[in-house]
CSV table of C-alpha atoms (C1' of nucleotides) in Angstrom, one decimal:
chain,number,residue,atom,x,y,z
A,483,MET,CA,-17.8,-46.6,2.1
A,484,ALA,CA,-14.9,-47.7,4.3
A,485,GLY,CA,-11.8,-48.0,2.4
A,486,THR,CA,-12.5,-45.1,0.0
A,487,ILE,CA,-9.2,-43.4,-0.6
A,488,THR,CA,-9.5,-39.7,0.4
A,489,LYS,CA,-7.5,-37.2,-1.3
A,490,ARG,CA,-4.4,-36.0,0.8
A,491,PRO,CA,-5.4,-32.8,2.6
A,492,SER,CA,-3.2,-29.7,1.9
A,493,GLU,CA,-1.2,-28.5,5.0
A,494,LEU,CA,-3.7,-25.8,5.7
A,495,GLU,CA,-6.6,-28.3,5.5
A,496,ALA,CA,-4.7,-30.5,7.8
A,497,VAL,CA,-4.1,-27.8,10.2
A,498,VAL,CA,-7.8,-26.8,10.1
A,499,LEU,CA,-9.0,-30.3,10.7
A,500,GLY,CA,-6.4,-30.7,13.5
A,501,LEU,CA,-7.6,-27.5,15.2
A,502,ILE,CA,-11.1,-28.6,14.9
A,503,TRP,CA,-10.3,-31.8,16.6
A,504,THR,CA,-8.1,-30.3,19.4
A,505,GLU,CA,-10.2,-27.1,20.1
A,506,GLY,CA,-13.6,-28.2,18.9
A,507,PRO,CA,-16.4,-28.4,18.6
A,508,CYS,CA,-15.8,-24.8,17.5
A,509,THR,CA,-16.7,-22.3,14.7
A,510,ALA,CA,-14.6,-21.8,11.5
A,511,TYR,CA,-14.2,-18.3,12.8
A,512,ALA,CA,-12.4,-19.6,16.0
A,513,VAL,CA,-10.1,-21.7,13.8
A,514,ARG,CA,-9.5,-18.7,11.5
A,515,ARG,CA,-8.5,-16.6,14.5
A,516,ILE,CA,-6.0,-19.1,15.8
A,517,VAL,CA,-4.3,-19.5,12.4
A,518,LYS,CA,-4.3,-15.7,12.0
A,519,ASP,CA,-2.8,-15.1,15.4
A,520,SER,CA,-0.2,-17.8,15.4
A,521,LEU,CA,3.4,-16.4,15.4
A,522,SER,CA,4.1,-18.1,12.3
A,523,THR,CA,3.3,-16.1,9.1
A,524,GLN,CA,2.9,-19.1,7.0
A,525,TRP,CA,-0.8,-18.4,6.4
A,526,SER,CA,-2.8,-15.3,6.4
A,527,GLY,CA,-5.6,-17.0,8.0
A,528,SER,CA,-8.0,-15.0,5.7
A,529,ALA,CA,-11.6,-15.9,5.3
A,530,GLY,CA,-10.8,-16.6,1.7
A,531,ALA,CA,-8.6,-19.5,2.8
A,532,VAL,CA,-10.2,-20.9,5.9
A,533,TYR,CA,-13.9,-21.0,4.8
A,534,PRO,CA,-13.3,-22.9,1.5
A,535,ALA,CA,-10.9,-25.2,3.4
A,536,VAL,CA,-13.7,-26.0,5.9
A,537,ALA,CA,-16.2,-26.5,3.0
A,538,ARG,CA,-13.8,-29.0,1.3
A,539,LEU,CA,-13.3,-30.9,4.6
A,540,GLU,CA,-17.0,-31.2,5.0
A,541,GLU,CA,-17.6,-32.2,1.4
A,542,ARG,CA,-15.2,-35.0,2.0
A,543,GLY,CA,-16.8,-36.3,5.1
A,544,LEU,CA,-14.0,-35.4,7.3
A,545,ILE,CA,-15.8,-32.9,9.5
A,546,ARG,CA,-19.4,-32.4,10.2
A,547,SER,CA,-21.3,-29.2,11.4
A,548,ARG,CA,-24.3,-28.5,13.5
A,549,ALA,CA,-26.1,-25.3,14.3
A,550,GLN,CA,-25.4,-24.0,17.8
A,551,ALA,CA,-26.0,-20.8,19.9
A,552,THR,CA,-23.5,-19.2,22.1
A,553,GLY,CA,-25.9,-17.1,24.2
A,554,LYS,CA,-27.8,-15.3,21.6
A,555,ARG,CA,-25.4,-15.7,18.9
A,556,GLN,CA,-25.9,-18.4,16.5
A,557,SER,CA,-23.1,-20.3,14.6
A,558,LEU,CA,-21.9,-23.5,13.1
A,559,ALA,CA,-20.1,-25.8,15.4
A,560,LEU,CA,-17.6,-28.1,13.6
A,561,GLU,CA,-16.2,-31.4,14.8
A,562,PRO,CA,-14.1,-34.2,13.0
A,563,THR,CA,-15.9,-37.4,12.0
A,564,ALA,CA,-14.3,-40.7,12.5
A,565,LYS,CA,-13.2,-40.6,9.0
A,566,GLY,CA,-11.6,-37.2,9.6
A,567,LYS,CA,-9.8,-38.5,12.6
A,568,ARG,CA,-8.3,-41.3,10.7
A,569,ALA,CA,-7.5,-38.8,7.9
A,570,LEU,CA,-5.5,-36.7,10.3
A,571,ALA,CA,-3.8,-39.6,11.8
A,572,SER,CA,-2.6,-40.8,8.4
A,573,TRP,CA,-1.6,-37.3,7.6
A,574,LEU,CA,0.5,-37.1,10.6
A,575,GLY,CA,2.3,-40.5,10.2
A,576,PRO,CA,4.1,-42.5,10.7
A,577,PRO,CA,5.2,-43.0,8.1
A,578,VAL,CA,6.2,-39.3,8.3
A,579,ASP,CA,5.5,-37.4,5.1
A,580,ALA,CA,8.8,-37.1,3.1
A,581,GLY,CA,7.8,-33.5,2.1
A,582,ALA,CA,7.6,-32.7,5.9
A,583,LEU,CA,11.2,-33.9,6.4
A,584,GLY,CA,13.2,-32.0,3.7
A,585,ILE,CA,15.2,-29.0,4.5
A,586,PRO,CA,12.6,-26.4,5.2
A,587,ALA,CA,12.4,-23.2,3.2
A,588,ASP,CA,13.8,-19.9,4.6
A,589,PRO,CA,13.3,-16.8,2.5
A,590,LEU,CA,16.2,-15.2,4.4
A,591,ARG,CA,18.6,-18.0,3.6
A,592,VAL,CA,17.7,-17.7,0.0
A,593,ARG,CA,18.6,-13.9,0.1
A,594,LEU,CA,22.0,-14.8,1.5
A,595,ARG,CA,22.9,-16.7,-1.7
A,596,PHE,CA,22.5,-13.4,-3.6
A,597,LEU,CA,23.9,-11.0,-1.1
A,598,GLU,CA,27.2,-10.8,-2.9
A,599,LEU,CA,25.4,-8.9,-5.6
A,600,LEU,CA,25.1,-5.8,-3.2
A,601,ALA,CA,27.8,-3.3,-2.5
A,602,PRO,CA,29.7,-4.2,0.7
A,603,GLU,CA,28.2,-1.4,2.8
A,604,ARG,CA,24.7,-2.6,1.8
A,605,GLN,CA,25.5,-6.1,2.8
A,606,ALA,CA,26.5,-5.0,6.2
A,607,GLU,CA,23.4,-3.0,6.6
A,608,PHE,CA,21.4,-5.9,5.5
A,609,LEU,CA,23.0,-8.2,8.0
A,610,SER,CA,22.6,-5.7,10.9
A,611,GLN,CA,19.1,-5.1,10.1
A,612,ALA,CA,18.2,-8.8,9.8
A,613,ILE,CA,20.1,-9.6,13.0
A,614,THR,CA,18.2,-7.0,14.9
A,615,ALA,CA,14.8,-8.3,13.7
A,616,ILE,CA,15.6,-11.9,14.3
A,617,LYS,CA,16.8,-11.0,17.9
A,618,ALA,CA,13.3,-9.4,18.4
A,619,ASP,CA,11.8,-12.7,17.2
A,620,THR,CA,13.7,-14.7,19.9
A,621,SER,CA,12.3,-12.3,22.5
A,622,ARG,CA,8.9,-12.6,21.3
A,623,ILE,CA,8.9,-16.4,21.2
A,624,LYS,CA,10.5,-16.6,24.7
A,625,LEU,CA,7.7,-14.3,26.0
A,626,ASP,CA,5.2,-16.5,24.4
A,627,LEU,CA,6.7,-19.6,26.0
A,628,ARG,CA,6.9,-18.0,29.5
A,629,LYS,CA,3.4,-16.6,29.2
A,630,ARG,CA,1.8,-20.1,29.0
A,631,ALA,CA,4.5,-22.1,30.7
A,632,ARG,CA,2.1,-23.5,33.2
A,633,ASP,CA,-0.7,-25.6,31.7
A,634,GLU,CA,1.0,-26.2,28.2
A,635,SER,CA,1.2,-29.8,26.8
A,636,PRO,CA,4.7,-31.1,26.0
A,637,PHE,CA,3.6,-31.0,22.3
A,638,GLU,CA,2.8,-27.1,22.2
A,639,LYS,CA,5.9,-26.5,24.2
A,640,ALA,CA,7.9,-28.5,21.8
A,641,MET,CA,6.5,-26.6,18.9
A,642,ALA,CA,7.3,-23.2,20.5
A,643,ARG,CA,10.7,-24.5,21.4
A,644,GLY,CA,11.3,-25.6,17.8
A,645,ALA,CA,10.4,-22.0,16.7
A,646,LEU,CA,12.9,-20.7,19.1
A,647,HIS,CA,15.7,-23.2,18.0
A,648,ALA,CA,14.9,-22.4,14.4
A,649,THR,CA,15.2,-18.6,15.0
A,650,ARG,CA,18.5,-19.0,16.9
A,651,ALA,CA,19.8,-21.0,14.0
A,652,ARG,CA,19.0,-18.1,11.6
A,653,LEU,CA,20.9,-15.9,14.0
A,654,ARG,CA,23.9,-18.1,14.0
A,655,MET,CA,23.8,-18.2,10.2
A,656,LEU,CA,23.7,-14.3,9.9
A,657,ALA,CA,26.3,-13.8,12.6
A,658,GLU,CA,28.6,-16.2,11.0
A,659,LEU,CA,28.4,-14.5,7.7
A,660,ARG,CA,28.9,-11.1,9.3
A,661,ASP,CA,32.1,-12.3,11.1
A,662,ALA,CA,33.3,-14.0,7.8
A,663,LEU,CA,32.9,-10.6,5.9
A,664,VAL,CA,34.5,-8.6,8.5
A,665,THR,CA,37.6,-10.8,8.8
A,666,GLU,CA,37.8,-11.2,5.1
A,667,ASN,CA,39.0,-7.9,3.7
B,981,MET,CA,10.8,5.1,-18.4
B,982,ALA,CA,13.0,5.4,-15.3
B,983,GLY,CA,11.0,5.4,-12.0
B,984,THR,CA,8.4,3.0,-13.3
B,985,ILE,CA,7.2,1.0,-10.3
B,986,THR,CA,7.8,-2.7,-11.2
B,987,LYS,CA,5.7,-5.3,-9.6
B,988,ARG,CA,7.3,-7.0,-6.7
B,989,PRO,CA,8.7,-10.4,-7.9
B,990,SER,CA,7.7,-13.7,-6.3
B,991,GLU,CA,10.3,-15.6,-4.4
B,992,LEU,CA,10.8,-17.9,-7.3
B,993,GLU,CA,11.0,-15.1,-9.8
B,994,ALA,CA,13.7,-13.5,-7.7
B,995,VAL,CA,15.6,-16.7,-7.4
B,996,VAL,CA,15.4,-17.1,-11.2
B,997,LEU,CA,16.6,-13.5,-11.7
B,998,GLY,CA,19.4,-13.9,-9.2
B,999,LEU,CA,20.6,-17.2,-10.8
B,1000,ILE,CA,20.5,-15.6,-14.2
B,1001,TRP,CA,22.7,-12.8,-12.9
B,1002,THR,CA,25.3,-14.9,-10.9
B,1003,GLU,CA,25.4,-17.8,-13.4
B,1004,GLY,CA,24.4,-16.1,-16.5
B,1005,PRO,CA,24.4,-15.5,-19.3
B,1006,CYS,CA,22.8,-18.9,-19.3
B,1007,THR,CA,19.7,-20.8,-20.5
B,1008,ALA,CA,16.4,-21.2,-18.7
B,1009,TYR,CA,17.1,-24.9,-18.7
B,1010,ALA,CA,20.4,-24.2,-16.7
B,1011,VAL,CA,18.3,-22.2,-14.1
B,1012,ARG,CA,15.7,-24.9,-13.9
B,1013,ARG,CA,18.4,-27.6,-13.3
B,1014,ILE,CA,20.0,-25.6,-10.3
B,1015,VAL,CA,16.6,-25.1,-8.7
B,1016,LYS,CA,15.6,-28.7,-9.2
B,1017,ASP,CA,18.9,-30.0,-7.8
B,1018,SER,CA,19.1,-27.7,-4.9
B,1019,LEU,CA,18.9,-29.4,-1.5
B,1020,SER,CA,15.8,-27.5,-0.5
B,1021,THR,CA,12.6,-29.0,-1.7
B,1022,GLN,CA,11.0,-25.6,-1.7
B,1023,TRP,CA,10.4,-25.6,-5.4
B,1024,SER,CA,9.9,-28.5,-8.0
B,1025,GLY,CA,12.0,-26.6,-10.6
B,1026,SER,CA,9.5,-27.9,-13.0
B,1027,ALA,CA,9.3,-26.4,-16.5
B,1028,GLY,CA,5.8,-25.3,-15.6
B,1029,ALA,CA,7.1,-22.9,-13.1
B,1030,VAL,CA,10.6,-21.8,-14.5
B,1031,TYR,CA,9.5,-21.0,-18.1
B,1032,PRO,CA,6.6,-19.0,-17.2
B,1033,ALA,CA,8.7,-17.2,-14.5
B,1034,VAL,CA,11.4,-16.3,-17.1
B,1035,ALA,CA,8.7,-15.2,-19.5
B,1036,ARG,CA,7.3,-12.8,-16.9
B,1037,LEU,CA,10.7,-11.4,-16.1
B,1038,GLU,CA,11.4,-10.7,-19.7
B,1039,GLU,CA,8.0,-9.1,-20.2
B,1040,ARG,CA,8.8,-6.8,-17.4
B,1041,GLY,CA,12.1,-5.9,-18.9
B,1042,LEU,CA,14.1,-7.4,-16.0
B,1043,ILE,CA,16.0,-9.8,-18.3
B,1044,ARG,CA,16.8,-10.0,-22.0
B,1045,SER,CA,17.5,-13.1,-24.2
B,1046,ARG,CA,19.6,-13.6,-27.2
B,1047,ALA,CA,20.2,-16.6,-29.3
B,1048,GLN,CA,23.3,-18.5,-28.8
B,1049,ALA,CA,24.9,-21.7,-30.0
B,1050,THR,CA,26.8,-24.1,-27.7
B,1051,GLY,CA,28.5,-26.1,-30.4
B,1052,LYS,CA,25.8,-27.0,-32.8
B,1053,ARG,CA,23.1,-26.8,-30.2
B,1054,GLN,CA,21.1,-23.6,-30.2
B,1055,SER,CA,19.5,-22.0,-27.2
B,1056,LEU,CA,18.4,-18.7,-25.6
B,1057,ALA,CA,21.1,-17.1,-23.4
B,1058,LEU,CA,19.5,-15.0,-20.5
B,1059,GLU,CA,21.0,-12.1,-18.8
B,1060,PRO,CA,19.7,-9.4,-16.4
B,1061,THR,CA,19.1,-5.8,-17.7
B,1062,ALA,CA,20.1,-2.7,-15.7
B,1063,LYS,CA,16.5,-2.6,-14.5
B,1064,GLY,CA,16.6,-6.2,-13.5
B,1065,LYS,CA,19.8,-5.7,-11.4
B,1066,ARG,CA,18.1,-2.8,-9.8
B,1067,ALA,CA,14.9,-4.9,-9.1
B,1068,LEU,CA,16.9,-7.7,-7.5
B,1069,ALA,CA,18.9,-5.3,-5.4
B,1070,SER,CA,15.6,-3.8,-4.1
B,1071,TRP,CA,14.1,-7.2,-3.5
B,1072,LEU,CA,17.2,-8.2,-1.5
B,1073,GLY,CA,17.2,-5.1,0.6
B,1074,PRO,CA,18.0,-3.3,2.9
B,1075,PRO,CA,15.3,-2.6,4.0
B,1076,VAL,CA,15.0,-6.4,4.5
B,1077,ASP,CA,11.5,-7.7,3.5
B,1078,ALA,CA,9.3,-8.2,6.5
B,1079,GLY,CA,7.9,-11.4,5.1
B,1080,ALA,CA,11.5,-12.8,4.9
B,1081,LEU,CA,12.1,-12.1,8.6
B,1082,GLY,CA,9.1,-13.8,10.3
B,1083,ILE,CA,9.4,-17.2,11.9
B,1084,PRO,CA,9.8,-19.6,8.9
B,1085,ALA,CA,7.5,-22.4,8.2
B,1086,ASP,CA,8.2,-25.9,9.1
B,1087,PRO,CA,5.9,-28.6,8.3
B,1088,LEU,CA,7.4,-30.9,10.8
B,1089,ARG,CA,6.9,-28.3,13.7
B,1090,VAL,CA,3.3,-28.0,12.5
B,1091,ARG,CA,2.9,-31.8,12.8
B,1092,LEU,CA,4.3,-31.7,16.5
B,1093,ARG,CA,1.3,-29.5,17.5
B,1094,PHE,CA,-1.2,-32.4,16.7
B,1095,LEU,CA,1.0,-35.3,17.7
B,1096,GLU,CA,-0.9,-35.7,20.8
B,1097,LEU,CA,-3.7,-37.0,18.8
B,1098,LEU,CA,-1.8,-40.2,18.1
B,1099,ALA,CA,-1.5,-43.2,20.4
B,1100,PRO,CA,1.7,-42.9,22.5
B,1101,GLU,CA,3.4,-45.7,20.7
B,1102,ARG,CA,2.8,-44.1,17.4
B,1103,GLN,CA,4.0,-40.8,18.8
B,1104,ALA,CA,7.4,-42.5,19.6
B,1105,GLU,CA,7.5,-44.1,16.2
B,1106,PHE,CA,6.9,-40.8,14.6
B,1107,LEU,CA,9.7,-39.1,16.5
B,1108,SER,CA,12.2,-41.9,15.9
B,1109,GLN,CA,11.4,-41.9,12.2
B,1110,ALA,CA,11.7,-38.2,12.0
B,1111,ILE,CA,14.9,-38.0,14.0
B,1112,THR,CA,16.7,-40.7,11.8
B,1113,ALA,CA,15.5,-38.8,8.6
B,1114,ILE,CA,16.7,-35.4,9.9
B,1115,LYS,CA,20.0,-36.9,11.0
B,1116,ALA,CA,20.5,-38.1,7.5
B,1117,ASP,CA,19.8,-34.4,6.3
B,1118,THR,CA,22.7,-33.2,8.5
B,1119,SER,CA,25.1,-35.7,6.8
B,1120,ARG,CA,24.0,-34.7,3.5
B,1121,ILE,CA,24.5,-31.1,4.1
B,1122,LYS,CA,27.8,-31.8,5.7
B,1123,LEU,CA,29.0,-33.7,2.8
B,1124,ASP,CA,27.7,-31.0,0.4
B,1125,LEU,CA,29.6,-28.4,2.4
B,1126,ARG,CA,32.9,-30.5,2.5
B,1127,LYS,CA,32.5,-31.2,-1.2
B,1128,ARG,CA,32.8,-27.6,-2.3
B,1129,ALA,CA,34.6,-26.3,0.7
B,1130,ARG,CA,37.5,-25.0,-1.5
B,1131,ASP,CA,36.4,-22.3,-3.8
B,1132,GLU,CA,33.1,-21.4,-2.2
B,1133,SER,CA,32.1,-17.8,-1.6
B,1134,PRO,CA,31.3,-16.9,2.0
B,1135,PHE,CA,27.6,-16.3,0.9
B,1136,GLU,CA,27.1,-19.7,-0.5
B,1137,LYS,CA,28.9,-21.2,2.6
B,1138,ALA,CA,26.7,-19.2,4.9
B,1139,MET,CA,23.7,-20.4,3.1
B,1140,ALA,CA,24.8,-24.2,3.5
B,1141,ARG,CA,25.7,-23.6,7.1
B,1142,GLY,CA,22.4,-21.9,7.6
B,1143,ALA,CA,20.6,-25.0,6.3
B,1144,LEU,CA,22.8,-27.1,8.7
B,1145,HIS,CA,22.0,-24.9,11.7
B,1146,ALA,CA,18.2,-25.1,10.8
B,1147,THR,CA,18.5,-28.9,10.6
B,1148,ARG,CA,20.2,-29.2,13.9
B,1149,ALA,CA,17.5,-27.0,15.4
B,1150,ARG,CA,14.9,-29.3,14.1
B,1151,LEU,CA,16.7,-32.3,15.6
B,1152,ARG,CA,16.8,-30.6,19.0
B,1153,MET,CA,13.2,-29.8,18.8
B,1154,LEU,CA,12.5,-33.6,18.2
B,1155,ALA,CA,14.9,-34.9,20.7
B,1156,GLU,CA,13.5,-32.5,23.4
B,1157,LEU,CA,10.1,-33.7,22.8
B,1158,ARG,CA,11.1,-37.4,22.9
B,1159,ASP,CA,12.9,-36.9,26.2
B,1160,ALA,CA,10.0,-34.9,27.6
B,1161,LEU,CA,7.6,-37.8,26.7
B,1162,VAL,CA,9.8,-40.5,28.1
B,1163,THR,CA,10.4,-38.9,31.5
B,1164,GLU,CA,6.6,-37.8,31.7
B,1165,ASN,CA,4.9,-41.1,32.4
C,502,DC,C1',20.5,-46.2,-34.0
C,503,DC,C1',18.9,-45.9,-29.3
C,504,DG,C1',18.6,-43.8,-25.2
C,505,DC,C1',19.9,-39.8,-22.5
C,506,DT,C1',20.4,-35.1,-21.7
C,507,DC,C1',19.5,-30.5,-23.5
C,508,DA,C1',16.1,-27.3,-24.4
C,509,DT,C1',11.4,-25.2,-24.5
C,510,DG,C1',7.2,-25.1,-23.8
C,511,DT,C1',1.6,-25.8,-22.9
C,512,DA,C1',-2.8,-27.4,-20.4
C,513,DA,C1',-5.6,-28.4,-16.6
C,514,DC,C1',-5.8,-27.8,-12.0
C,515,DT,C1',-5.2,-26.2,-7.2
C,516,DG,C1',-5.0,-23.7,-3.2
C,517,DG,C1',-3.6,-20.0,-1.7
C,518,DT,C1',-3.8,-14.3,-1.8
C,519,DT,C1',-6.3,-9.7,-1.1
C,520,DA,C1',-10.3,-7.3,-1.3
C,521,DC,C1',-15.1,-6.8,-0.8
C,522,DA,C1',-19.6,-7.7,1.3
C,523,DT,C1',-23.1,-8.4,4.9
C,524,DG,C1',-25.3,-8.7,9.3
C,525,DA,C1',-25.8,-9.8,14.2
C,526,DT,C1',-24.2,-9.1,18.8
C,527,DT,C1',-21.5,-7.2,22.4
C,528,DT,C1',-19.0,-3.6,24.7
C,529,DA,C1',-17.3,0.8,26.0
D,551,DT,C1',-25.3,4.8,20.1
D,552,DA,C1',-20.9,4.0,17.9
D,553,DA,C1',-17.2,0.9,17.4
D,554,DA,C1',-15.3,-3.4,17.9
D,555,DT,C1',-15.9,-8.3,17.5
D,556,DC,C1',-18.2,-12.5,16.0
D,557,DA,C1',-19.5,-14.9,12.0
D,558,DT,C1',-19.8,-16.4,7.3
D,559,DG,C1',-19.1,-15.9,3.0
D,560,DT,C1',-17.8,-14.6,-2.5
D,561,DA,C1',-14.8,-12.8,-6.5
D,562,DA,C1',-11.0,-11.9,-9.0
D,563,DC,C1',-6.4,-13.1,-9.3
D,564,DC,C1',-2.0,-15.4,-9.0
D,565,DA,C1',1.8,-18.4,-9.1
D,566,DG,C1',2.8,-22.7,-8.2
D,567,DT,C1',1.8,-28.0,-9.1
D,568,DT,C1',1.8,-32.5,-12.3
D,569,DA,C1',1.5,-34.2,-16.6
D,570,DC,C1',1.9,-33.9,-21.3
D,571,DA,C1',4.5,-32.7,-25.7
D,572,DT,C1',8.0,-32.0,-28.9
D,573,DG,C1',12.4,-32.0,-31.0
D,574,DA,C1',17.4,-31.6,-31.5
D,575,DG,C1',22.1,-33.2,-30.6
D,576,DC,C1',25.3,-36.3,-28.4
D,577,DG,C1',27.4,-40.7,-26.7
D,578,DG,C1',27.9,-45.5,-26.4
DNA sequence: CCGCTCATGTAACTGGTTACATGATTTA
DNA sequence: TAAATCATGTAACCAGTTACATGAGCGG
């Protein structure tokens, strides 16, 4: 019935629901591919994550599926229900979820806290390796940005630029520490 | 025996091990408190996470515990074993773990991708709420930085400044989108 | 003596992970 | 026709989550 309180979706469930909305009607496989190929390594996009998530969304009445055929190939086309759209809007906010606002996790930043435990030469090696890798990330993101510079919505662009800003921030963090260590001795 | 391949620790396990090393010998409770009170909301620091992690570390011979008494209060003091120190050094790298280098997750960035699904006025509200909250974060981090500006190691400082840079990056992402939406119509 | 902090845990649950499994269709 | 891709799933596992539970010592 209207007004039933639906369980808050997990981040992945929300992403799957969102992709079904923006890309859909589409197959679970298509969603899976998008998640898998996204630059972020947040989720594996494995079948073992996506299909159960889709099943949960359908159980909760947030999406519905119907058989379809793309040429000779048959598959299940997914699309959000009205309830699903409300659920995603409420997940998005406002009010913006407090958990989404807090300082985001960064495994590299965590490692910096314990870097003092390594010998100085290994510290330096750590930093130069990390800096090289992160620089490669910025190039990858820039390329991705340029590649679809034309038709992209301001939202997707903002997301990609957000990733770029975040990556530059990490680079700054690493460079600052390297400089501090050099000038320290 | 030497050369036994130990299972790669989870991020939390590594943090617990690292804290036991840098803060230790200390109790599991002390570790729990540090994780809980850290600015990052990455982990809850709940007993249900920390105590099992400590138990796993001890099972694997990475830490050892001995009874101690702080005044009349008795507790278990934890400290890393030689094997534990090697395990942490190997977790830290170099070589730096590939998973630690990839573009870090950001629940706010994820939401931007789907923001187009909201009505324009709700989009604006979302952005202004988020910007306000993130600005508060920058203040909190700056305060934290100033508070312990004196005796802090360059590593802890780098970590805090990394969080600051990351937060500013998010702010930039949000402000850019807001400006793009304003000048769009 | 009452409430707070120190201190250590357990139980039920959840939603991810990797790996395995199957089969149809398309493309080189 | 062989390999790749589309498409959908399952099974075992794992490390977190919240909530519950207990008890000692310390400070007002």
